[in-house]
XYZ file of C-alpha atoms in Angstrom:
721
model
C 81.635 142.391 34.131
C 84.606 139.207 33.410
C 84.008 136.516 36.890
C 86.761 136.578 39.508
C 89.014 134.583 39.437
C 89.831 131.426 41.028
C 93.178 132.126 41.999
C 92.332 134.757 43.385
C 90.363 133.841 45.672
C 93.108 131.040 47.095
C 95.646 133.745 47.126
C 93.740 136.000 48.945
C 92.884 133.004 51.048
C 96.502 132.867 51.572
C 97.230 135.774 52.648
C 94.441 135.899 55.448
C 95.954 132.982 56.478
C 99.707 134.189 56.785
C 98.925 137.333 58.497
C 97.093 135.454 61.038
C 100.157 134.523 63.395
C 101.999 137.270 61.622
C 99.581 139.098 63.971
C 99.297 137.357 66.977
C 103.679 136.517 66.745
C 103.516 140.929 66.622
C 106.108 142.678 69.155
C 106.043 145.992 68.510
C 101.859 146.081 69.653
C 103.045 149.668 71.416
C 103.102 150.884 73.859
C 101.994 149.350 77.845
C 99.903 150.443 79.218
C 101.442 150.868 83.297
C 99.602 149.616 85.584
C 99.965 152.492 87.747
C 100.486 156.005 85.741
C 101.321 158.340 88.065
C 102.559 162.440 87.511
C 104.678 162.544 90.572
C 105.638 160.034 93.271
C 103.687 160.121 96.681
C 105.441 163.846 98.078
C 105.210 162.399 101.736
C 107.931 159.222 100.797
C 109.863 161.390 97.949
C 113.096 162.276 99.625
C 115.272 165.085 97.505
C 118.666 166.078 97.656
C 120.055 169.391 95.899
C 124.377 169.943 96.501
C 124.126 172.879 94.622
C 121.681 175.592 93.294
C 124.098 177.231 91.140
C 125.839 174.487 89.204
C 125.538 171.207 87.424
C 127.167 169.073 89.872
C 127.247 165.826 87.262
C 125.640 163.799 90.003
C 127.662 159.793 90.240
C 126.993 157.211 92.204
C 130.330 155.592 93.444
C 130.151 153.487 96.241
C 127.101 152.466 99.266
C 129.316 152.542 102.452
C 126.739 150.549 104.376
C 123.943 153.185 105.162
C 125.104 155.683 103.285
C 126.281 156.536 100.501
C 129.109 158.123 98.463
C 128.701 160.624 95.149
C 130.699 162.315 93.335
C 129.684 165.299 91.570
C 132.164 169.102 90.635
C 134.934 169.844 93.309
C 133.215 167.315 95.916
C 132.662 163.568 96.649
C 129.360 164.180 99.466
C 128.421 161.240 101.818
C 124.750 160.669 102.536
C 122.746 158.708 104.308
C 120.489 156.202 102.700
C 117.908 156.262 104.984
C 117.040 160.664 105.069
C 119.538 161.573 102.059
C 120.711 164.152 104.576
C 124.770 165.193 103.796
C 126.797 163.798 106.485
C 130.118 165.334 105.144
C 131.899 165.611 102.161
C 135.590 165.399 100.530
C 135.614 169.146 98.438
C 138.812 168.575 96.293
C 139.683 171.183 93.886
C 141.424 171.886 90.516
C 144.660 174.702 91.159
C 144.366 177.105 89.837
C 147.587 176.443 87.231
C 145.003 173.690 86.395
C 142.522 175.944 85.748
C 144.178 178.156 83.307
C 145.909 175.766 80.772
C 142.594 174.571 81.152
C 140.846 177.310 79.817
C 144.195 177.936 76.832
C 143.473 174.630 75.507
C 139.447 176.340 74.816
C 137.835 174.777 77.531
C 134.820 176.317 79.148
C 134.691 177.619 82.982
C 132.432 174.822 83.515
C 134.523 172.492 82.257
C 137.117 173.209 83.683
C 136.231 172.009 87.195
C 138.032 168.881 89.148
C 134.939 166.464 88.223
C 134.698 162.834 90.708
C 134.361 160.434 88.369
C 136.291 156.750 90.150
C 136.049 156.049 93.421
C 137.363 152.476 95.202
C 137.947 151.096 98.216
C 141.249 149.740 98.572
C 140.973 148.607 102.667
C 138.665 149.761 105.674
C 140.115 152.856 105.960
C 141.360 154.262 102.305
C 139.533 155.324 99.857
C 140.838 156.492 96.383
C 139.550 158.894 94.329
C 140.115 159.557 91.468
C 139.005 163.139 89.545
C 139.074 165.307 85.765
C 140.596 167.847 86.894
C 141.282 170.107 84.550
C 140.916 167.936 81.715
C 144.306 166.561 83.691
C 143.124 163.383 85.430
C 144.664 163.003 88.781
C 144.009 160.481 91.541
C 144.268 160.693 95.679
C 143.853 158.736 98.061
C 142.920 159.543 101.697
C 142.824 157.711 104.867
C 138.269 157.601 105.741
C 138.643 160.902 109.216
C 136.638 162.711 110.023
C 138.568 165.180 107.729
C 139.306 163.027 105.309
C 142.703 163.103 104.974
C 145.024 163.182 101.787
C 147.744 160.204 101.711
C 149.689 161.037 98.190
C 148.512 161.568 94.473
C 149.302 160.843 91.572
C 148.186 160.993 87.637
C 144.920 160.311 87.438
C 145.486 159.137 83.420
C 143.852 155.558 82.579
C 141.895 155.743 85.270
C 139.489 158.855 85.026
C 138.826 160.591 82.003
C 139.666 164.080 80.780
C 136.195 165.349 80.234
C 133.225 165.131 82.805
C 131.093 163.790 79.998
C 133.073 160.928 78.336
C 131.414 157.860 79.944
C 133.533 155.366 81.326
C 133.597 152.567 84.712
C 135.359 151.421 87.108
C 134.839 148.631 89.622
C 137.799 147.043 92.495
C 138.580 143.345 91.883
C 141.175 140.697 92.616
C 142.458 137.131 91.945
C 140.898 137.468 95.810
C 138.222 137.889 98.007
C 140.245 140.602 100.123
C 140.562 143.889 98.648
C 143.490 143.907 99.620
C 145.015 141.887 97.437
C 143.121 144.060 94.281
C 143.285 145.720 91.755
C 141.401 149.090 89.585
C 140.226 148.025 86.567
C 138.995 150.583 84.644
C 137.592 151.260 81.432
C 137.686 154.404 79.813
C 139.504 157.481 77.065
C 143.009 159.294 78.147
C 144.746 161.767 76.494
C 143.480 165.545 75.733
C 141.304 164.476 72.543
C 139.825 161.762 73.970
C 141.215 159.328 71.071
C 143.036 156.826 72.282
C 140.322 154.479 75.216
C 141.353 151.874 77.098
C 140.488 149.132 79.133
C 143.315 149.087 82.442
C 144.549 147.872 85.237
C 147.998 149.050 85.740
C 150.294 148.642 84.605
C 148.147 145.988 81.238
C 146.212 147.832 78.700
C 144.752 146.772 76.013
C 146.364 147.801 72.592
C 146.718 151.617 71.477
C 144.909 152.655 68.471
C 144.501 148.636 67.528
C 140.538 149.751 65.774
C 140.550 145.585 66.259
C 140.688 146.039 70.192
C 138.761 148.651 70.995
C 136.859 150.903 67.746
C 135.579 154.366 69.593
C 133.970 152.732 72.161
C 131.168 154.073 74.783
C 131.481 152.238 78.269
C 128.924 151.305 80.433
C 129.498 149.086 83.071
C 131.796 146.890 84.207
C 131.729 143.625 86.300
C 133.406 141.160 88.163
C 132.625 137.935 88.813
C 134.588 133.968 89.225
C 137.872 135.180 88.114
C 137.193 137.775 85.184
C 136.337 141.051 84.971
C 133.508 141.822 82.188
C 133.053 145.395 80.376
C 129.952 146.560 78.379
C 129.854 149.018 75.843
C 129.182 150.150 72.243
C 131.494 150.886 69.666
C 131.744 151.141 65.758
C 131.847 148.006 63.855
C 134.095 146.355 62.578
C 132.976 143.587 61.388
C 130.942 145.727 59.859
C 132.753 147.625 57.873
C 133.098 146.268 54.152
C 128.662 147.554 54.140
C 129.339 150.523 55.318
C 128.756 151.886 59.788
C 127.595 149.945 62.284
C 127.269 150.211 66.528
C 127.643 147.144 67.752
C 126.840 145.969 71.658
C 130.213 144.147 73.435
C 130.975 142.542 75.861
C 134.962 142.328 76.623
C 136.283 140.706 79.755
C 140.138 140.504 81.238
C 141.299 138.143 83.928
C 142.427 138.660 86.704
C 145.471 136.710 87.294
C 146.730 138.210 83.832
C 150.213 139.091 84.260
C 150.669 140.366 80.940
C 153.164 138.609 78.279
C 155.656 137.775 77.363
C 159.355 140.602 76.083
C 157.556 142.948 74.548
C 153.990 142.184 75.587
C 154.686 142.442 79.561
C 151.723 145.627 79.316
C 149.166 144.123 77.026
C 146.508 142.052 77.999
C 147.255 138.773 77.075
C 143.488 137.543 78.067
C 140.799 140.356 75.880
C 138.869 138.739 74.705
C 135.199 140.855 73.014
C 131.812 139.316 71.244
C 128.925 140.417 70.020
C 125.911 141.213 72.977
C 122.239 140.138 70.538
C 119.402 142.096 71.762
C 116.727 141.206 68.799
C 113.068 140.177 67.899
C 113.860 136.992 66.261
C 112.637 136.527 63.102
C 113.635 135.849 59.197
C 114.781 139.627 59.647
C 115.451 140.489 62.952
C 115.094 144.075 64.330
C 117.878 144.435 66.208
C 118.508 146.827 69.227
C 121.849 147.839 69.115
C 123.560 150.639 71.239
C 123.819 149.172 74.786
C 123.171 152.075 77.248
C 123.048 150.933 80.771
C 122.931 146.953 82.808
C 122.485 145.722 85.689
C 124.702 144.092 88.207
C 124.687 139.603 88.577
C 121.416 138.488 89.551
C 120.931 134.821 91.132
C 117.552 132.975 90.663
C 115.747 130.108 89.648
C 113.865 131.027 86.296
C 111.173 128.274 84.933
C 113.251 125.218 86.698
C 116.725 126.564 86.503
C 118.322 128.441 88.756
C 120.311 131.173 86.674
C 122.893 133.909 86.708
C 122.025 136.961 84.622
C 122.368 140.822 83.203
C 119.888 142.676 82.424
C 120.522 145.391 79.969
C 119.148 148.822 78.326
C 119.280 148.906 74.738
C 118.125 151.286 71.856
C 118.049 151.930 68.416
C 120.251 154.603 66.817
C 119.685 158.003 67.842
C 119.060 159.152 63.818
C 116.505 155.578 63.644
C 113.068 154.164 64.578
C 112.672 155.227 67.918
C 112.834 152.027 70.548
C 114.351 150.483 73.561
C 114.218 147.233 74.935
C 115.438 145.751 78.389
C 117.393 142.003 77.137
C 118.425 139.265 79.481
C 122.034 137.599 79.367
C 122.870 134.903 81.119
C 126.392 134.843 82.047
C 126.737 130.646 81.254
C 125.681 132.247 77.635
C 128.513 133.939 77.239
C 130.959 131.891 78.422
C 129.940 130.095 75.610
C 130.228 132.627 73.252
C 134.264 133.001 74.495
C 135.087 129.140 74.635
C 133.371 129.089 71.009
C 135.160 130.287 67.493
C 137.184 133.643 66.947
C 136.003 135.528 64.168
C 138.730 137.652 61.571
C 139.901 138.550 58.513
C 143.142 137.163 56.422
C 143.574 140.488 55.399
C 142.663 143.644 55.657
C 140.205 143.429 52.184
C 139.093 140.153 53.564
C 135.363 139.589 54.582
C 134.567 139.145 58.522
C 135.036 134.228 58.485
C 135.201 132.107 61.653
C 138.989 131.389 62.027
C 139.161 127.396 61.347
C 139.929 125.419 65.112
C 143.427 124.248 62.928
C 145.216 127.960 62.966
C 144.093 128.362 66.761
C 147.738 128.158 68.528
C 147.505 125.642 71.406
C 146.641 126.887 74.569
C 144.307 128.587 74.048
C 143.999 132.672 73.974
C 141.832 134.173 76.373
C 141.987 132.107 79.131
C 142.914 131.892 82.726
C 147.340 130.843 83.109
C 149.059 130.880 86.225
C 151.534 132.857 84.758
C 150.344 134.482 81.521
C 155.084 135.659 81.228
C 155.998 132.138 79.777
C 153.028 131.797 77.236
C 154.421 131.012 73.887
C 154.451 134.678 71.708
C 152.103 132.697 69.238
C 149.527 133.182 71.490
C 149.472 136.401 72.378
C 150.350 138.219 68.568
C 147.243 135.401 68.746
C 144.978 137.658 70.928
C 145.828 141.006 69.084
C 144.193 139.861 66.219
C 142.133 137.723 66.588
C 140.211 139.212 69.586
C 136.289 138.975 68.219
C 134.690 135.772 69.073
C 132.015 134.249 66.719
C 128.584 134.073 68.075
C 126.889 136.495 69.992
C 125.320 136.151 73.295
C 122.117 135.594 72.520
C 119.307 137.316 74.479
C 117.854 134.848 77.968
C 114.537 133.634 76.749
C 115.873 134.323 73.126
C 113.522 137.861 73.850
C 113.578 141.287 74.355
C 111.832 141.518 78.589
C 110.492 145.311 77.665
C 110.251 146.271 74.325
C 109.357 150.711 74.283
C 108.295 151.828 70.326
C 107.382 155.585 70.480
C 109.703 159.002 70.702
C 108.008 160.161 74.136
C 111.820 158.611 75.124
C 113.737 156.121 75.476
C 115.443 154.072 77.534
C 118.452 155.118 79.828
C 119.089 153.094 83.262
C 117.991 149.578 85.119
C 118.190 148.172 88.223
C 117.077 145.251 89.345
C 115.222 144.104 92.778
C 115.843 140.041 93.148
C 113.880 137.485 92.801
C 111.278 139.076 94.931
C 108.754 136.202 96.612
C 105.261 136.383 96.730
C 102.287 134.329 98.759
C 102.102 131.125 96.143
C 106.162 130.552 96.404
C 107.596 131.966 93.008
C 110.482 134.622 92.400
C 109.918 138.249 89.544
C 112.992 140.541 89.026
C 111.426 143.666 89.519
C 113.088 146.070 87.104
C 113.460 150.114 87.723
C 114.033 151.574 84.258
C 114.691 154.698 83.825
C 114.256 157.079 80.631
C 116.035 160.449 79.628
C 112.817 162.310 80.308
C 112.563 162.037 84.056
C 110.326 158.896 83.815
C 110.629 155.762 85.642
C 109.421 152.437 85.047
C 108.477 149.637 86.898
C 108.691 146.527 84.854
C 108.422 142.295 84.766
C 108.697 139.595 83.547
C 105.653 137.730 84.523
C 106.051 134.448 83.319
C 109.325 134.492 84.258
C 108.431 131.930 87.228
C 106.488 129.405 84.517
C 108.051 126.297 83.646
C 107.516 127.087 79.689
C 109.897 130.627 79.977
C 107.621 132.297 78.086
C 108.234 136.756 77.734
C 104.980 137.816 79.235
C 105.606 141.737 79.801
C 104.409 144.055 82.470
C 104.929 147.633 83.381
C 103.459 148.257 87.091
C 104.550 151.583 88.162
C 105.367 154.544 86.232
C 106.489 157.224 87.564
C 107.582 161.571 86.699
C 110.440 161.331 89.048
C 112.285 164.748 86.958
C 110.838 167.301 84.808
C 110.887 166.145 81.636
C 114.177 166.353 79.575
C 116.525 165.773 83.000
C 117.313 162.252 81.577
C 118.074 160.283 84.620
C 121.666 159.052 84.770
C 121.950 155.910 87.941
C 119.422 154.360 89.628
C 119.776 152.052 92.401
C 117.734 150.021 95.088
C 117.938 150.032 98.535
C 117.110 147.714 101.681
C 116.853 148.335 105.599
C 114.040 146.134 107.504
C 111.798 148.602 107.271
C 111.689 150.074 104.155
C 112.354 149.595 100.770
C 113.826 152.832 98.520
C 114.846 153.609 95.291
C 117.547 156.034 94.620
C 116.897 157.741 91.304
C 119.588 160.226 89.993
C 119.967 163.065 87.083
C 123.408 165.805 86.213
C 121.546 167.986 89.169
C 118.945 165.811 91.796
C 118.819 163.148 93.963
C 115.934 161.523 94.960
C 114.392 158.627 96.451
C 111.145 157.133 96.023
C 109.019 153.525 97.742
C 109.750 150.664 95.594
C 106.046 149.830 96.150
C 103.093 151.215 97.866
C 100.185 148.632 97.722
C 97.784 150.088 99.950
C 97.265 153.484 97.924
C 96.274 151.838 94.836
C 94.870 149.180 95.491
C 91.132 148.800 98.219
C 89.434 145.642 96.741
C 91.303 141.915 96.421
C 90.718 142.408 92.391
C 92.087 145.258 92.249
C 95.011 144.034 94.203
C 96.007 141.134 92.441
C 95.279 142.878 89.515
C 98.307 145.007 89.970
C 100.451 142.062 89.266
C 102.653 143.282 91.592
C 104.767 141.105 93.231
C 105.523 143.016 96.264
C 101.651 142.912 96.830
C 98.927 140.784 97.944
C 95.620 140.802 99.929
C 95.009 140.129 103.426
C 92.303 138.010 104.016
C 91.576 139.002 107.337
C 93.000 142.775 107.723
C 90.918 142.594 104.341
C 93.986 144.926 102.957
C 96.849 144.808 99.950
C 99.442 145.096 101.575
C 103.653 144.923 100.941
C 104.174 142.873 104.721
C 106.500 139.923 104.839
C 103.411 137.438 106.297
C 102.679 136.557 102.977
C 106.412 134.724 102.825
C 105.480 132.936 106.033
C 101.309 133.123 106.527
C 101.109 131.787 102.685
C 97.077 130.685 103.023
C 96.177 134.163 104.785
C 97.815 135.994 101.177
C 95.443 136.341 97.184
C 98.122 136.849 94.737
C 98.940 136.027 91.044
C 101.657 138.246 89.306
C 101.240 135.865 86.166
C 97.930 135.574 85.851
C 96.555 139.935 87.453
C 93.527 137.579 88.431
C 92.206 134.963 91.123
C 88.912 132.413 91.801
C 89.696 133.488 95.120
C 88.142 137.497 95.319
C 84.516 137.492 94.781
C 82.882 141.040 95.024
C 85.695 143.164 96.151
C 86.644 140.735 98.833
C 89.497 137.536 99.542
C 86.789 134.823 100.169
C 87.359 130.408 100.338
C 85.871 129.183 98.291
C 86.036 128.433 94.539
C 84.556 131.567 92.450
C 85.051 132.348 88.687
C 87.456 133.960 87.659
C 87.755 137.756 85.834
C 88.758 138.291 82.512
C 93.025 138.049 82.794
C 93.853 141.233 80.807
C 97.062 139.126 80.150
C 95.067 136.208 78.629
C 97.207 137.416 75.391
C 100.737 135.222 73.232
C 102.534 139.241 73.680
C 101.023 141.024 77.436
C 100.415 144.031 78.076
C 100.316 145.522 74.806
C 97.978 148.481 74.489
C 98.754 149.731 70.469
C 100.103 149.027 67.573
C 102.471 150.621 66.635
C 102.702 153.883 68.540
C 99.375 154.446 67.660
C 95.927 155.501 70.430
C 95.695 153.281 73.277
C 91.559 151.389 72.683
C 91.777 152.448 76.896
C 92.763 156.065 77.433
C 94.978 155.685 80.768
C 94.140 159.343 81.896
C 90.987 157.401 82.724
C 92.578 155.519 85.132
C 93.732 158.232 86.238
C 90.942 161.173 86.893
C 88.977 157.775 88.679
C 91.546 157.381 91.209
C 92.042 161.633 91.510
C 88.581 161.937 92.197
C 89.172 159.248 94.771
C 92.041 159.604 96.394
C 92.561 163.899 95.993
C 95.654 163.869 94.775
C 97.527 162.925 90.706
C 98.218 159.484 91.491
C 96.707 157.073 89.234
C 95.279 153.746 90.799
C 95.133 150.449 89.179
C 93.911 150.074 85.918
C 90.488 149.264 84.978
C 88.253 148.586 82.230
C 90.135 145.432 81.196
C 86.535 143.236 79.686
C 87.074 145.748 77.259
C 91.009 145.378 75.420
C 91.350 142.646 73.362
C 94.950 140.081 72.738
C 96.760 139.537 69.924
C 94.685 136.371 68.814
C 91.041 138.042 68.487
C 93.052 140.936 66.154
C 94.235 138.398 64.150
C 90.811 136.086 64.152
C 89.261 139.060 63.518
C 90.592 140.407 60.818
C 90.795 136.515 58.915
C 87.283 136.525 59.392
C 86.963 139.394 57.841
C 89.044 139.000 54.535
C 87.858 135.244 54.361
C 84.117 136.695 54.620
C 84.526 139.741 51.772
C 85.908 137.810 49.535
C 83.618 134.817 49.537
C 80.840 137.389 49.974
C 82.515 138.963 46.511
C 82.748 136.809 44.553
C 79.513 134.980 44.806
C 78.312 138.513 44.289
C 80.299 139.512 40.989
C 79.536 135.023 39.681
C 75.782 136.079 40.086
C 76.443 140.125 37.920
C 78.622 138.191 35.722
C 75.353 136.279 34.790
C 72.511 138.875 35.069
C 74.953 141.502 32.617
C 75.415 139.286 29.566
C 72.277 137.135 29.918
C 70.674 141.440 29.509
C 73.421 142.172 27.094
C 73.036 139.062 24.646
C 69.603 139.431 24.333
C 69.228 143.291 23.546
C 72.764 144.000 21.986
C 73.224 143.372 17.834
C 76.690 142.438 18.977
C 78.877 139.823 20.284
C 80.310 140.369 23.525
C 83.123 138.662 23.655
C 84.299 140.248 20.761
C 83.696 143.151 21.451
C 85.691 142.937 25.173
C 88.684 141.044 23.208
C 89.137 143.452 19.511
C 92.027 146.127 19.570
C 91.854 149.129 19.301
C 93.041 148.827 15.342
C 90.132 146.938 14.550
C 87.448 149.724 16.428
C 85.032 151.246 14.312
C 82.038 150.466 11.187
C 82.894 150.286 7.268
C 83.527 153.931 6.964
C 86.653 153.782 7.836
C 87.365 156.369 10.543
C 89.089 155.126 12.891
C 86.922 155.648 15.227
C 87.246 154.866 18.609
C 84.159 153.983 20.007
C 81.608 151.062 17.561
C 77.970 152.504 17.110
C 76.276 151.011 20.217
C 72.764 151.129 18.346
C 70.628 152.335 14.666
C 70.968 156.191 15.549
C 73.767 157.992 14.287
C 76.228 159.457 16.899
C 77.514 162.873 16.795
C 80.845 163.553 18.389
C 81.762 167.281 20.338
C 85.393 167.819 19.000
C 86.867 171.349 19.308
C 87.654 171.918 16.078
C 86.894 174.630 14.127
C 83.164 176.259 13.038
C 83.686 174.869 9.471
C 80.307 177.490 7.428
C 79.056 179.631 10.008
C 77.735 176.260 11.895
C 79.479 175.335 14.995
C 81.305 171.562 15.615
C 78.676 171.432 17.326
C 75.737 171.397 15.811
C 73.258 168.455 14.889
C 70.969 170.421 12.347
C 71.527 168.201 9.817
C 71.525 164.683 11.879
C 74.897 163.308 9.209
C 77.156 161.528 10.732
C 81.118 162.228 11.167
C 83.269 160.991 8.175
C 86.658 162.444 9.447
C 87.729 163.055 13.294
C 90.947 163.489 14.717
C 91.412 160.424 16.507
C 91.095 160.892 19.974
C 93.317 158.493 22.917
C 92.047 158.222 26.237
C-alpha cells in the first residue's frame, strides 16, 4: 500500500483552516429561537374587531387621528377607538348600480365590483379626501369631518387610486410647508383599467408614461415625506439587468416638493424624479441578495453607537420561486442622499451595457435637485432625466448586514413597524422591531448590538405570536402608545387585533430569567423582586437590573438581584453571529417546545416562558474549532497509520513473494502474464497452477469448471473488469 502523499495532508489542513472562519461567519445558521414563543397572545389583553362576517373587508390602515384609527374597507371607512378597538362611527360609500353593472360587463366579479377605500388624507382640520376603487372606476370625494361626514364634492380618482383593490399603491400628504393647507397628495399607483400605466403623481405632475426607464412593472410599497423630498419605496423589473435575463430589484425614488414641472412640453412631467437600488444582501465575495422589498417603517431618529442617525427599516424577501428567505435591513437617509448625489447610470443605445455616466455628460444645473422654479430649467437638464433617472450606486444597508434573517419555508416576512429608541436601565436605547408574516405570526426583534460603539449586528428574536390563523397574511402593523398602555395594532384582510407590546412579569419570575429575556421594556426591580416594564427604571436606575446586549448580569444570583458581584451566567449571545439555532433550517439542538411545556405546566396556559437550557447552546466559534480540530486530528492519525501499515506490508511481501513489489504495482495490462503468451489478466502468485472459472461450453463432456486434470489453462477468453 503506498503511503499518503505529504501534499495531501497540507491541502486538507489548509481546507480545514479555511473552513473555520467560514463557519464562524456563516449567516445562514437559521432559525432564531424566540426568547418567548406563544401560540396565542394572552386572551385577556387582546382586543378584536371584525367588520363584516359575510365577506372580506380588505382592511387597510389609512390614518391615525389622535386616539382614533381610520380604516379603509369595502364600501366603508371605519372610525375605531384605539383604547377599546370599538367602532365609533363610520363613513359609508357604495358604488352606484350603473358602475357595478358596467364593471361586471367588463368581466369582473361581484366581489371585485365594490368600492374599496384605499386613499385617505386630511387636507385640513375639518376636511377629508377619500378615494375608492368604485367598481373599477376610481373616484375621490371631499368630506366634512362632522357628525355625519357630509360630502362636499366628488372628482375623478384616476391617478390617485388604483382600479383593483389588490394593486399595491401608496399615498402620503406632504408639502413644502408643515401647514397642511399648503400640502398636496403624492400617490404611487397604476392607472388604466388593466393597470398597465404605473405612475408617481401629484397634480398635475407625473412620471413619464410608458417609459420603462422610469417605472417598469412596479409594485409600490410605501412613501415617506422628509425635508424637501418625498421618497417612494417599490420593487420593479430591473432595466439594467435586462441584457442578462430578468430580475426584480428594490428601489427608492424621490421627487422634490417644490417641483413645478418643466418648461414647454415638460410642464406636466417631474424634473426631480430619480431612483436608486436598495442593497439588502448577505455580504461576501458573492453576495446573496434579498431583492424584493415588501414593507418599510417610518423614519426613525436614534443614536447608534456614538452617532445620531435617521433610519428606515424595511422587509425584503427572495423571489417566490427561489430559495425561501426573508430579511430586515435598515437604511440611513444619509446613505440614500449620497446615492442620489453620486454618478448616474445609463446606456448609449438600447443594446449597450448600463454603465456610469461620465461627469462631463451631466448637464448643469445637476438634474434631480430642488430649485426655486423648475419651469426655468434648461431643456437639456429635463431631457437628461427622461433617459437617465437611475443612479449608479446602490444604497447600502446600515451596519452592512441584515438585522434579522429567516430562511425556512414555513413563512415569509410581509410587514414591519418600529417602536423606536426604547431606553433601558443602563441608559442605552434600542429600536424594537415588530415583523408580520404571511401565516399570521408577529415577531418581536431587535439588534442587541446597535447601542455598542462597534456597530455590530446581534439579532435577537424576543417573542413570536400566532395572532391570526395560519394562512392569514398580516397586511398592516402599527405601534400605539398611551400614558398607561402600549399596544400593537395588527391587521389582516378580514380582522384587526391589538396585542400588548410587552408582558414582562408573565414570562419571567426570577432576576436571571428577566435579564435573559433581553427585552428593552423589561427590567428586574430589586426592591419588589418582580420583572416589570415600569418607567421607574428610567429615573431609579440603581433599583433595576437589565442587560439587553449580553442577556446576563452579575447582580443576578439564585434568582434574586443582589448588590454583590457574582460570576455571571453563560450568555446565549457570546457568539459572533447571535441567536442562531440551526444550520440551513435544520432541527434545533434544543427544541423550543421544551420551553412551552415548562411554561404551560407553570401557568396552565398556552404561553411560552423565557428560553432555558442555554448552557447546552454552542456558539459558531465552538463549532468551527471542533470541526477544524477533528479534521486535523483525523489527518494526522490517518497519515501515521497509513505510513506504518505501508511499511509493514512492504516488509512482509518482500520476504515471502518471489516477485518484485514495485514492478507488480507499476506493470501495465499489455505486459501482464507469463511466458505462456495467453494474455492472462493476473500473474500467478504461487508455484501451483490456477484454474480460472469461465463461462464457456464444456468440452469432451467435462465441465469447464472441472479441475481433475490439474493442468493450467492454455487458452482463455480475455476478461477485463
